[in-house]
XYZ file of C-alpha atoms in Angstrom:
611
model
C 0.036 -0.205 -0.003
C 1.362 3.268 -1.421
C 1.784 5.713 1.776
C 1.773 9.675 1.469
C 4.387 11.584 3.647
C 5.457 15.231 3.972
C 7.515 17.303 5.751
C 7.734 21.413 5.171
C 9.017 23.474 6.494
C 8.718 26.785 6.519
C 11.347 29.275 8.531
C 10.590 33.359 9.234
C 12.939 34.419 11.833
C 16.816 33.503 11.234
C 19.433 34.004 12.969
C 21.664 35.493 10.404
C 19.374 36.383 7.469
C 16.404 39.402 7.299
C 13.314 38.096 8.158
C 10.897 36.892 5.744
C 7.281 37.040 6.407
C 4.986 34.493 5.095
C 7.410 31.633 5.152
C 6.198 29.923 8.836
C 1.973 30.085 7.504
C 3.239 28.649 4.050
C 3.924 25.927 5.598
C 1.501 25.775 7.781
C -1.107 25.858 5.198
C 0.653 23.054 2.892
C 0.193 20.638 5.783
C -3.223 21.546 6.313
C -4.653 21.320 3.230
C -2.991 17.337 2.648
C -3.879 16.871 6.591
C -7.613 17.868 5.328
C -8.194 18.242 1.824
C -6.059 15.708 0.226
C -6.251 12.787 2.655
C -2.769 12.447 4.081
C -2.851 10.786 7.917
C -1.827 13.625 9.634
C 0.446 11.473 11.929
C 2.459 11.467 7.941
C 2.865 15.572 7.727
C 5.877 16.913 9.877
C 5.923 20.611 10.482
C 8.898 22.719 10.918
C 8.728 26.193 11.527
C 10.155 29.058 14.649
C 7.159 27.847 16.536
C 5.605 24.710 15.706
C 4.913 22.289 18.060
C 8.041 19.006 19.036
C 7.234 15.866 16.648
C 7.330 13.229 19.436
C 10.030 13.715 21.447
C 12.367 15.944 18.928
C 12.299 19.691 18.546
C 10.768 20.510 14.892
C 12.903 23.902 15.758
C 14.299 23.435 12.100
C 18.230 23.740 12.273
C 20.063 21.513 9.463
C 20.785 18.676 12.677
C 17.028 18.441 12.780
C 16.074 18.863 9.560
C 19.099 15.771 8.571
C 17.731 13.588 11.986
C 14.145 13.888 10.798
C 14.841 12.659 7.681
C 17.353 9.787 8.490
C 14.854 8.503 10.860
C 11.838 8.477 8.511
C 14.075 6.574 5.770
C 15.488 4.316 8.404
C 11.677 3.149 10.357
C 9.300 4.083 7.982
C 9.732 5.172 4.378
C 9.224 2.019 2.252
C 9.403 1.812 -1.697
C 7.215 3.529 -3.853
C 5.920 5.595 -0.803
C 5.287 9.249 -1.656
C 6.678 12.555 0.341
C 6.000 15.823 -0.782
C 8.506 17.971 0.590
C 7.972 21.557 1.068
C 10.577 24.389 2.111
C 9.939 28.047 1.977
C 12.829 30.402 3.483
C 16.479 31.424 1.696
C 18.290 29.374 -0.527
C 21.903 30.354 -1.613
C 24.255 28.835 -4.615
C 27.958 28.545 -3.796
C 30.867 27.766 -5.926
C 27.916 26.285 -8.320
C 26.421 24.037 -6.051
C 22.428 25.743 -4.354
C 22.652 24.864 -0.724
C 18.929 25.354 1.881
C 19.108 27.505 4.563
C 17.820 26.554 8.158
C 17.235 28.848 10.184
C 21.061 28.692 11.811
C 22.425 29.434 8.251
C 24.935 31.957 7.925
C 25.584 33.850 4.500
C 29.785 33.710 4.966
C 29.553 30.167 5.728
C 27.931 28.643 3.229
C 29.060 25.440 2.349
C 29.101 24.564 6.450
C 25.739 26.046 7.871
C 23.218 24.947 4.735
C 21.714 22.377 3.704
C 23.560 20.801 0.053
C 20.702 19.788 -2.253
C 22.794 17.632 -4.705
C 23.262 14.998 -0.721
C 19.998 16.095 -0.068
C 18.047 13.831 -3.390
C 20.836 11.758 -3.969
C 19.994 10.187 -0.076
C 15.941 10.606 -1.054
C 16.904 8.259 -4.052
C 18.439 5.963 -2.222
C 15.499 5.648 -0.384
C 14.051 4.054 -3.292
C 10.254 6.122 -2.208
C 9.542 9.006 -5.017
C 10.106 12.564 -3.649
C 8.044 15.989 -5.073
C 10.211 18.671 -4.227
C 8.297 21.478 -3.516
C 10.857 25.016 -2.845
C 9.549 28.690 -2.193
C 13.389 29.659 -2.094
C 13.624 33.795 -1.556
C 17.237 34.597 -1.925
C 18.965 36.995 0.539
C 19.321 40.999 -1.996
C 21.851 42.728 -1.161
C 24.502 40.228 -0.224
C 27.186 37.949 -1.057
C 24.782 34.903 -1.386
C 22.696 37.091 -3.744
C 23.564 34.628 -6.176
C 21.184 33.016 -8.425
C 19.778 30.235 -6.235
C 18.078 27.045 -8.473
C 19.952 26.333 -11.776
C 21.737 23.118 -9.618
C 17.871 21.391 -8.391
C 17.077 21.628 -11.801
C 19.371 19.158 -13.135
C 19.642 17.829 -10.505
C 15.710 16.966 -10.886
C 15.866 16.285 -14.333
C 19.010 13.651 -14.273
C 17.346 11.989 -10.809
C 13.928 11.585 -12.120
C 12.486 13.360 -9.263
C 10.108 15.330 -9.577
C 10.974 19.196 -8.597
C 9.191 22.797 -8.455
C 10.843 26.034 -7.934
C 8.776 28.823 -7.018
C 10.772 31.255 -9.680
C 13.372 31.493 -12.197
C 17.088 31.360 -10.961
C 17.714 34.570 -11.992
C 14.327 36.020 -10.376
C 13.129 36.568 -6.599
C 10.579 35.589 -5.075
C 8.062 37.814 -3.515
C 5.694 37.711 -0.728
C 2.249 39.567 -0.328
C 1.139 40.826 3.223
C -2.027 41.614 1.763
C -2.092 37.698 1.284
C -0.669 36.889 4.294
C 1.655 33.996 1.723
C 4.024 34.006 -1.004
C 2.777 35.312 -4.648
C 4.851 31.314 -5.309
C 2.943 29.776 -3.079
C -0.730 31.061 -2.936
C -0.423 30.417 -6.627
C -0.316 26.783 -5.598
C -2.850 26.545 -2.385
C -5.775 27.978 -5.030
C -4.299 25.656 -7.486
C -4.843 22.691 -5.161
C -7.981 23.988 -3.800
C -9.103 23.794 -8.224
C -8.831 20.589 -8.557
C -5.264 20.461 -10.105
C -3.212 18.837 -8.033
C -3.452 14.919 -9.632
C -1.371 15.655 -12.576
C 2.000 17.484 -12.535
C 1.826 18.766 -15.968
C -1.672 20.189 -15.441
C -0.156 21.821 -12.133
C 3.193 23.120 -13.473
C 0.051 24.913 -15.929
C -1.822 26.846 -13.858
C 1.164 27.398 -11.477
C 3.205 29.328 -14.361
C 0.199 31.381 -15.113
C -1.229 32.096 -11.881
C 1.626 33.031 -10.385
C 3.277 36.053 -13.164
C -0.569 36.732 -12.903
C -0.918 37.409 -8.834
C 2.328 39.429 -9.098
C 1.225 41.895 -11.680
C -1.708 42.509 -10.198
C 0.112 43.313 -6.705
C 3.407 45.239 -8.704
C 5.429 43.415 -7.846
C 9.166 42.142 -10.292
C 7.265 38.734 -11.931
C 8.314 35.352 -11.208
C 7.679 32.439 -13.252
C 8.105 28.875 -11.169
C 9.759 25.908 -12.688
C 8.738 22.385 -12.819
C 10.617 19.402 -13.010
C 8.807 16.213 -14.495
C 9.896 12.493 -14.467
C 9.129 10.973 -17.586
C 6.725 8.834 -15.480
C 4.806 10.930 -13.099
C 3.509 9.800 -10.365
C 0.088 10.362 -8.762
C 0.763 13.053 -6.539
C -1.780 13.020 -4.319
C -4.921 9.704 -3.460
C -6.389 9.288 -5.765
C -9.397 9.510 -5.597
C -11.613 5.983 -5.145
C -15.677 5.439 -4.746
C -16.901 4.213 -1.904
C -19.459 0.809 -2.310
C -21.759 1.539 0.045
C -22.169 5.787 -1.389
C -22.285 7.947 -4.939
C -19.900 10.344 -2.832
C -16.369 9.957 -4.159
C -13.475 10.598 -1.832
C -9.829 9.541 -0.647
C -9.768 6.406 1.192
C -9.617 6.920 4.633
C -10.285 10.600 4.603
C -13.728 12.681 3.641
C -12.957 14.852 0.058
C -13.043 18.395 0.360
C -12.036 20.902 -2.726
C -11.546 24.609 -1.802
C -13.579 26.750 -3.252
C -11.680 28.585 -5.983
C -11.306 32.487 -6.108
C -12.856 33.347 -9.009
C -10.110 34.471 -11.952
C -8.061 37.820 -12.224
C -9.842 41.045 -14.150
C -9.184 40.951 -17.178
C -6.357 38.609 -17.546
C -5.610 35.883 -19.442
C -4.764 32.973 -16.252
C -5.883 29.973 -17.232
C -8.833 27.793 -16.409
C -9.364 24.905 -17.584
C -13.090 23.058 -17.232
C -12.802 20.403 -14.393
C -13.829 17.632 -15.830
C -11.629 17.868 -17.736
C -9.172 17.700 -15.378
C -10.381 14.937 -12.992
C -10.948 12.534 -16.361
C -7.271 11.825 -15.812
C -8.113 9.963 -11.830
C -9.325 6.621 -11.756
C -12.609 6.921 -12.470
C -14.591 9.533 -14.388
C -15.529 11.776 -11.933
C -17.351 14.997 -12.137
C -17.155 18.095 -10.668
C -20.001 20.544 -9.716
C -19.783 23.900 -11.010
C -19.202 26.488 -7.997
C -21.186 29.520 -9.140
C -18.731 32.597 -8.993
C -21.338 34.563 -6.407
C -21.175 31.832 -3.747
C -17.307 31.915 -3.265
C -16.739 33.133 0.018
C -13.297 35.000 0.021
C -10.559 35.986 -3.415
C -7.445 35.908 -3.234
C -6.752 39.238 -5.252
C -9.968 41.110 -4.534
C -10.315 40.672 -0.887
C -6.363 40.524 -0.515
C -6.723 37.920 2.772
C -5.802 34.673 2.750
C -6.537 32.079 0.558
C -10.194 30.333 1.532
C -10.044 26.677 3.065
C -12.489 24.409 3.962
C -14.106 25.100 7.423
C -14.754 21.812 9.700
C -16.483 18.749 8.031
C -19.653 19.835 7.269
C -18.971 23.525 7.336
C -20.498 25.714 4.026
C -16.850 25.743 2.939
C -16.530 22.210 0.906
C -18.627 20.254 -0.901
C -18.958 16.477 -1.719
C -18.521 15.892 -5.622
C -21.280 13.247 -6.518
C -21.049 11.849 -9.743
C -23.505 13.379 -12.597
C -27.262 12.433 -12.276
C -28.798 12.632 -15.662
C -33.557 12.532 -15.186
C -35.584 11.329 -17.768
C -36.449 14.420 -19.128
C -32.803 16.082 -19.950
C -32.535 12.056 -21.516
C -35.842 12.833 -23.366
C -34.791 16.817 -24.151
C -31.296 15.559 -25.147
C -33.475 12.689 -27.764
C -35.638 15.711 -28.868
C -32.970 18.033 -29.866
C -30.797 15.452 -31.255
C -34.341 14.946 -33.218
C -34.230 17.806 -34.410
C -30.996 18.279 -35.314
C -31.634 15.135 -37.905
C -34.371 16.093 -39.506
C -33.000 19.662 -40.236
C -29.693 17.966 -41.723
C -32.422 15.800 -43.896
C -34.476 18.763 -44.873
C -31.963 20.375 -45.942
C -29.698 17.963 -47.398
C -32.511 16.483 -49.467
C -33.544 20.104 -50.839
C -29.935 21.322 -52.373
C -28.973 17.697 -53.779
C -32.181 19.028 -56.015
C -31.236 22.255 -56.746
C -28.300 20.569 -57.533
C -29.687 18.500 -60.040
C -31.310 21.190 -61.875
C -28.729 23.176 -62.361
C -26.167 20.251 -63.572
C -29.200 19.532 -66.025
C -29.753 23.402 -67.086
C -25.593 23.596 -67.536
C -25.372 20.541 -69.673
C -28.459 21.407 -71.693
C -28.593 24.837 -72.508
C -28.308 24.689 -76.118
C -31.605 22.951 -75.909
C -33.443 26.086 -74.323
C -31.804 29.022 -76.429
C -29.812 28.147 -79.056
C -32.415 25.604 -80.803
C -32.126 27.961 -84.126
C -28.841 27.607 -85.326
C -27.121 24.674 -87.678
C -25.434 22.209 -86.348
C -22.567 23.688 -88.064
C -21.554 26.715 -87.097
C -22.026 24.938 -83.565
C -18.948 22.826 -84.123
C -17.202 25.426 -86.097
C -17.447 27.963 -83.184
C -17.068 25.416 -80.054
C -14.276 23.666 -82.372
C -12.776 28.476 -82.661
C -12.587 29.029 -78.812
C -10.782 26.172 -77.250
C -10.741 26.117 -72.717
C -7.156 27.448 -71.883
C -4.752 25.391 -70.446
C -3.818 25.443 -67.140
C 0.328 25.136 -66.991
C 1.681 22.657 -64.347
C 2.944 26.037 -62.184
C -1.009 27.418 -62.210
C -2.053 23.857 -60.919
C -0.438 23.827 -58.060
C -0.489 27.307 -57.436
C -4.627 27.257 -57.304
C -4.476 24.186 -55.731
C -2.578 25.435 -52.835
C -4.965 28.627 -52.891
C -7.916 25.607 -52.371
C -5.726 24.273 -49.276
C -5.118 27.686 -47.907
C -8.975 28.883 -48.205
C -10.338 25.151 -46.645
C -7.765 25.896 -43.883
C -8.948 29.212 -43.227
C -11.980 28.208 -43.561
C -12.323 25.331 -40.536
C -9.554 27.576 -38.830
C -12.787 30.805 -38.788
C -14.931 28.389 -37.819
C -13.380 26.653 -34.517
C -12.980 29.946 -33.701
C -17.138 30.313 -34.029
C -17.330 27.430 -32.147
C -14.597 29.115 -29.603
C -16.874 32.039 -29.254
C -20.443 30.402 -28.919
C -18.828 28.960 -26.188
C -17.915 32.385 -24.398
C -13.996 30.924 -24.728
C -10.750 33.134 -26.222
C -8.806 31.923 -28.602
C -5.532 33.700 -27.005
C -6.369 31.694 -24.012
C -4.533 28.169 -23.510
C -7.182 27.318 -20.936
C -10.595 28.297 -23.233
C -8.391 26.244 -25.232
C -8.671 22.830 -23.439
C -12.007 23.586 -21.986
C -13.067 23.139 -25.342
C -10.510 20.496 -27.163
C -12.275 18.396 -23.536
C -15.814 18.924 -24.712
C -16.143 18.264 -28.544
C -13.489 15.761 -27.348
C -17.485 14.026 -25.973
C -19.148 13.701 -28.843
C -19.893 10.374 -30.106
C -18.976 9.038 -33.485
C -22.322 8.098 -34.465
C -23.208 11.560 -34.820
C -23.995 13.942 -37.596
C -21.072 16.905 -35.786
C -18.066 14.589 -35.188
C -16.437 14.911 -38.429
C -16.917 19.303 -37.830
C -15.444 18.119 -34.027
C -12.507 16.095 -35.193
C -11.689 19.274 -37.198
C -12.111 22.106 -34.848
C -9.878 20.264 -32.100
C -7.323 19.326 -34.910
C -7.475 23.386 -35.083
C -7.344 23.913 -31.709
C -4.343 22.121 -30.702
C -2.648 24.107 -33.988
C -3.174 27.086 -31.731
C -2.218 25.672 -28.963
C 1.462 24.693 -30.093
C 1.054 28.791 -32.010
C 1.093 30.598 -28.956
C 3.547 27.986 -26.935
C 5.395 28.876 -29.891
C 5.161 33.359 -29.343
C 6.340 32.883 -25.790
C 9.354 30.639 -26.945
C 10.432 33.527 -28.966
C 9.947 35.742 -26.606
C 12.679 33.005 -24.248
C 9.554 32.103 -21.780
C 10.663 28.665 -22.249
C 8.837 27.511 -18.946
C 5.933 29.238 -19.745
C 5.807 27.558 -23.060
C 6.624 24.262 -22.927
C 3.870 24.337 -20.425
C 1.229 25.179 -22.925
C 2.615 22.872 -25.835
C 2.040 20.615 -22.988
C -1.457 20.445 -22.943
C -1.844 18.741 -25.814
C -2.520 15.031 -24.434
C -1.455 12.253 -26.876
C -5.033 11.301 -27.371
C -5.285 14.391 -28.916
C -3.863 15.772 -32.917
C -0.358 17.208 -32.855
C 0.772 15.284 -29.774
C 4.015 14.226 -31.849
C 4.781 17.716 -33.095
C 4.464 19.174 -29.341
C 6.332 16.726 -28.036
C 9.278 17.435 -30.531
C 9.282 21.422 -29.710
C 9.154 20.670 -26.190
C 12.373 18.536 -26.632
C 13.838 21.525 -28.570
C 12.815 24.830 -26.410
C 14.315 21.997 -22.960
C 17.579 22.628 -25.020
C 17.346 26.237 -26.096
C 16.124 27.174 -22.189
C 18.960 25.618 -21.348
C 21.393 27.001 -23.157
C 19.326 30.432 -22.694
C 20.167 30.281 -18.640
C 24.209 29.203 -19.380
C 24.372 31.826 -21.753
C 22.487 34.713 -19.633
C 24.645 33.829 -17.033
C 27.660 33.874 -18.857
C 26.823 37.615 -20.166
C 25.974 38.248 -16.469
C 29.980 37.342 -15.672
C 30.845 39.566 -19.265
C 28.912 42.417 -17.876
C 30.217 41.809 -13.920
C 34.561 42.227 -15.825
C 33.526 46.131 -16.678
C 34.607 49.268 -14.875
C 33.342 51.845 -16.044
C 36.046 54.350 -18.463
C 38.522 50.962 -18.302
C 38.602 50.694 -21.651
C 40.315 46.855 -21.240
C 37.788 45.534 -18.753
C 35.242 46.517 -22.414
C 37.648 44.749 -24.187
C 37.071 41.591 -21.553
C 33.989 41.178 -21.526
C 33.310 41.582 -24.572
C 35.798 38.731 -25.497
C 33.385 36.404 -22.237
C 30.264 37.815 -24.270
C 31.783 36.138 -27.774
C 31.872 33.142 -26.771
C 28.102 33.081 -26.719
C 27.419 30.924 -30.497
C 25.067 32.361 -33.433
C 22.404 30.785 -33.584
C 22.190 30.144 -29.612
C 20.014 31.854 -27.513
C 20.913 34.993 -26.253
C 22.939 35.645 -28.822
C 21.196 38.659 -30.398
C 21.272 39.933 -27.131
C 25.540 39.246 -25.946
C 25.677 40.680 -29.450
C 23.964 43.825 -28.983
C 25.707 44.485 -25.768
C 29.237 43.654 -27.165
C 28.314 46.585 -30.119
C 27.455 49.238 -27.262
C 30.345 47.902 -25.191
C 32.434 48.471 -28.748
C 31.090 52.202 -28.746
C 32.119 52.789 -25.585
C 35.035 51.857 -26.535
C 35.735 54.118 -28.990
C 34.353 57.009 -27.643
C 37.233 56.545 -24.494
C 39.665 56.813 -27.170
C 37.714 59.858 -29.196
C 38.240 61.372 -25.666
C 42.605 60.960 -25.701
C 42.484 62.066 -29.027
C 41.190 65.316 -28.482
C 42.817 65.277 -24.722
C 46.322 65.534 -27.418
C 47.433 61.181 -26.441
C 47.470 59.832 -30.041
C 49.383 56.893 -28.936
C 46.646 55.894 -26.120
C 43.944 56.906 -28.277
C 45.197 54.257 -30.891
C 45.865 51.414 -28.676
C 42.357 51.916 -27.007
C 40.648 51.978 -30.059
C 42.252 49.012 -31.551
C 40.781 46.835 -28.915
C 37.441 47.558 -30.702
C 36.762 43.751 -31.986
C 35.658 42.976 -35.907
C 33.007 42.717 -35.974
C 31.416 45.167 -34.187
C 29.477 48.681 -36.050
C 31.912 50.960 -34.635
C 34.672 48.807 -35.970
C 35.281 50.818 -38.841
C 35.110 54.001 -37.374
C 37.498 52.887 -35.453
C 39.710 52.019 -37.904
C 39.057 55.275 -40.070
C 40.142 56.666 -36.193
C 43.717 54.600 -36.038
C 44.103 56.046 -40.067
C 43.564 59.527 -38.337
C 45.761 59.777 -35.084
C 48.327 57.759 -36.198
C 49.178 60.784 -38.678
C 48.219 62.937 -36.473
C 50.828 61.379 -34.303
C 53.587 61.703 -36.986
């Protein structure tokens, strides 16, 4: 039997870092959700914060020794292969000598290796236990200190290598932010909203939802964007207990625990946050279920509009939770459905029959029009006329062009039809979540119905539109969002293989882009204002970014700007009469830079003046 475990660590009061405001509340909320709503046994969910109670006879104070000791005891005594662990950490993270560390309560930014928890060692140790682990790191960086280096890249690479699930609250070069209005970090607020909305059963679904909602919350609260990163292993396990059907009840329940769903907040006003029909998400469960939609007006609290903590479910029979029931179809509904189908079929038969009759009459008239209008003309005259007037012959090029144009027109017509269907469902074409909802609804249309073919054509178009949105995100170097969007196309849908191909391509490009951006940041750090040689050293480093790699254009722009600066410094020296120094400086402008020709012309001029 699979057992689900959780360790939630949240540290507000550090001994040597600036205090955080919401880390402890985040950890408490995650633990509370897993116990009260996700069906985790309460004894298997452990909390480690500044004020959490002891765990048995052991302190839960989040020191390095206590955290590692707890993990060792669980691995040696309780965990079994195939068990599942949620390891949530909200606190500071540090990158030291290209290695990532989680900082416990006594972490010292001056002694990272000695006082921090090395992520590599942590992940490798947990891999040896044989259990499946989902790492969720809401990592803060210590702004303005030497511990402010980008953190998270090693975590991403390790999780991918070890095939372990991991979610990080932001990109390595970004910062995680907290909100006193929400009482949460933005990432954890989005995570709780996603879980409460039923998006927690599949890691891909959860990643997609977080990728859209987290930056939206940042925008709404006027904070710098943060974009979560998710590493999804090849074999995706069930990250929450799977819903099962109780034999003695029509209600859907968790094993050994009743199932409650948090009432979700309404979507951001005028936002493009992902909103996917819950029935589409639940289809991945072991039994088909349908979650009843909650009217917007029944929402008690909103993470955006009221600036409060995410709504949580009250007591087991309170108003804040409900038990999802299978959909009930009445006899009246069935009769109505048959009536609507009969009316549709009658329309098709009646309209189609009339069109056939009109077509036959038109064909007959066109073929025999001479019998009606040219009876007085002699057969000889008619034959001479027709032989003298031959129809123009189309060249192969013209025929191909016509065929291509017909194909374009046909595709355009299908696309317009698919967009029209979206409008009928009050869905938006540029919202991936809306497209997924439309695909899910169209996929339920039976093959023996008149509109099945049209539905399949619409699904094809909608999948193509999802890929186009993903491509646009990739072109903006938002690879994580692009990958999450493309992953909305599932195996049962058309263009899945195409989506898998671009996802692999973007994963490679994303890694290369982060590497190149880090390289460019290192080059920028070499610059000392008004020192030409430092600009030249930066250019040498930036030139390591090869043409065709993501970030190449940015590097070229920087190289050109630095080259212009070198030339400006050379001109200043020439104006001061130091032609020898001006020439030595201008020589540093590299070949291929926009300023190179001007630098060469200036060098020739200054050589003459020097003599």
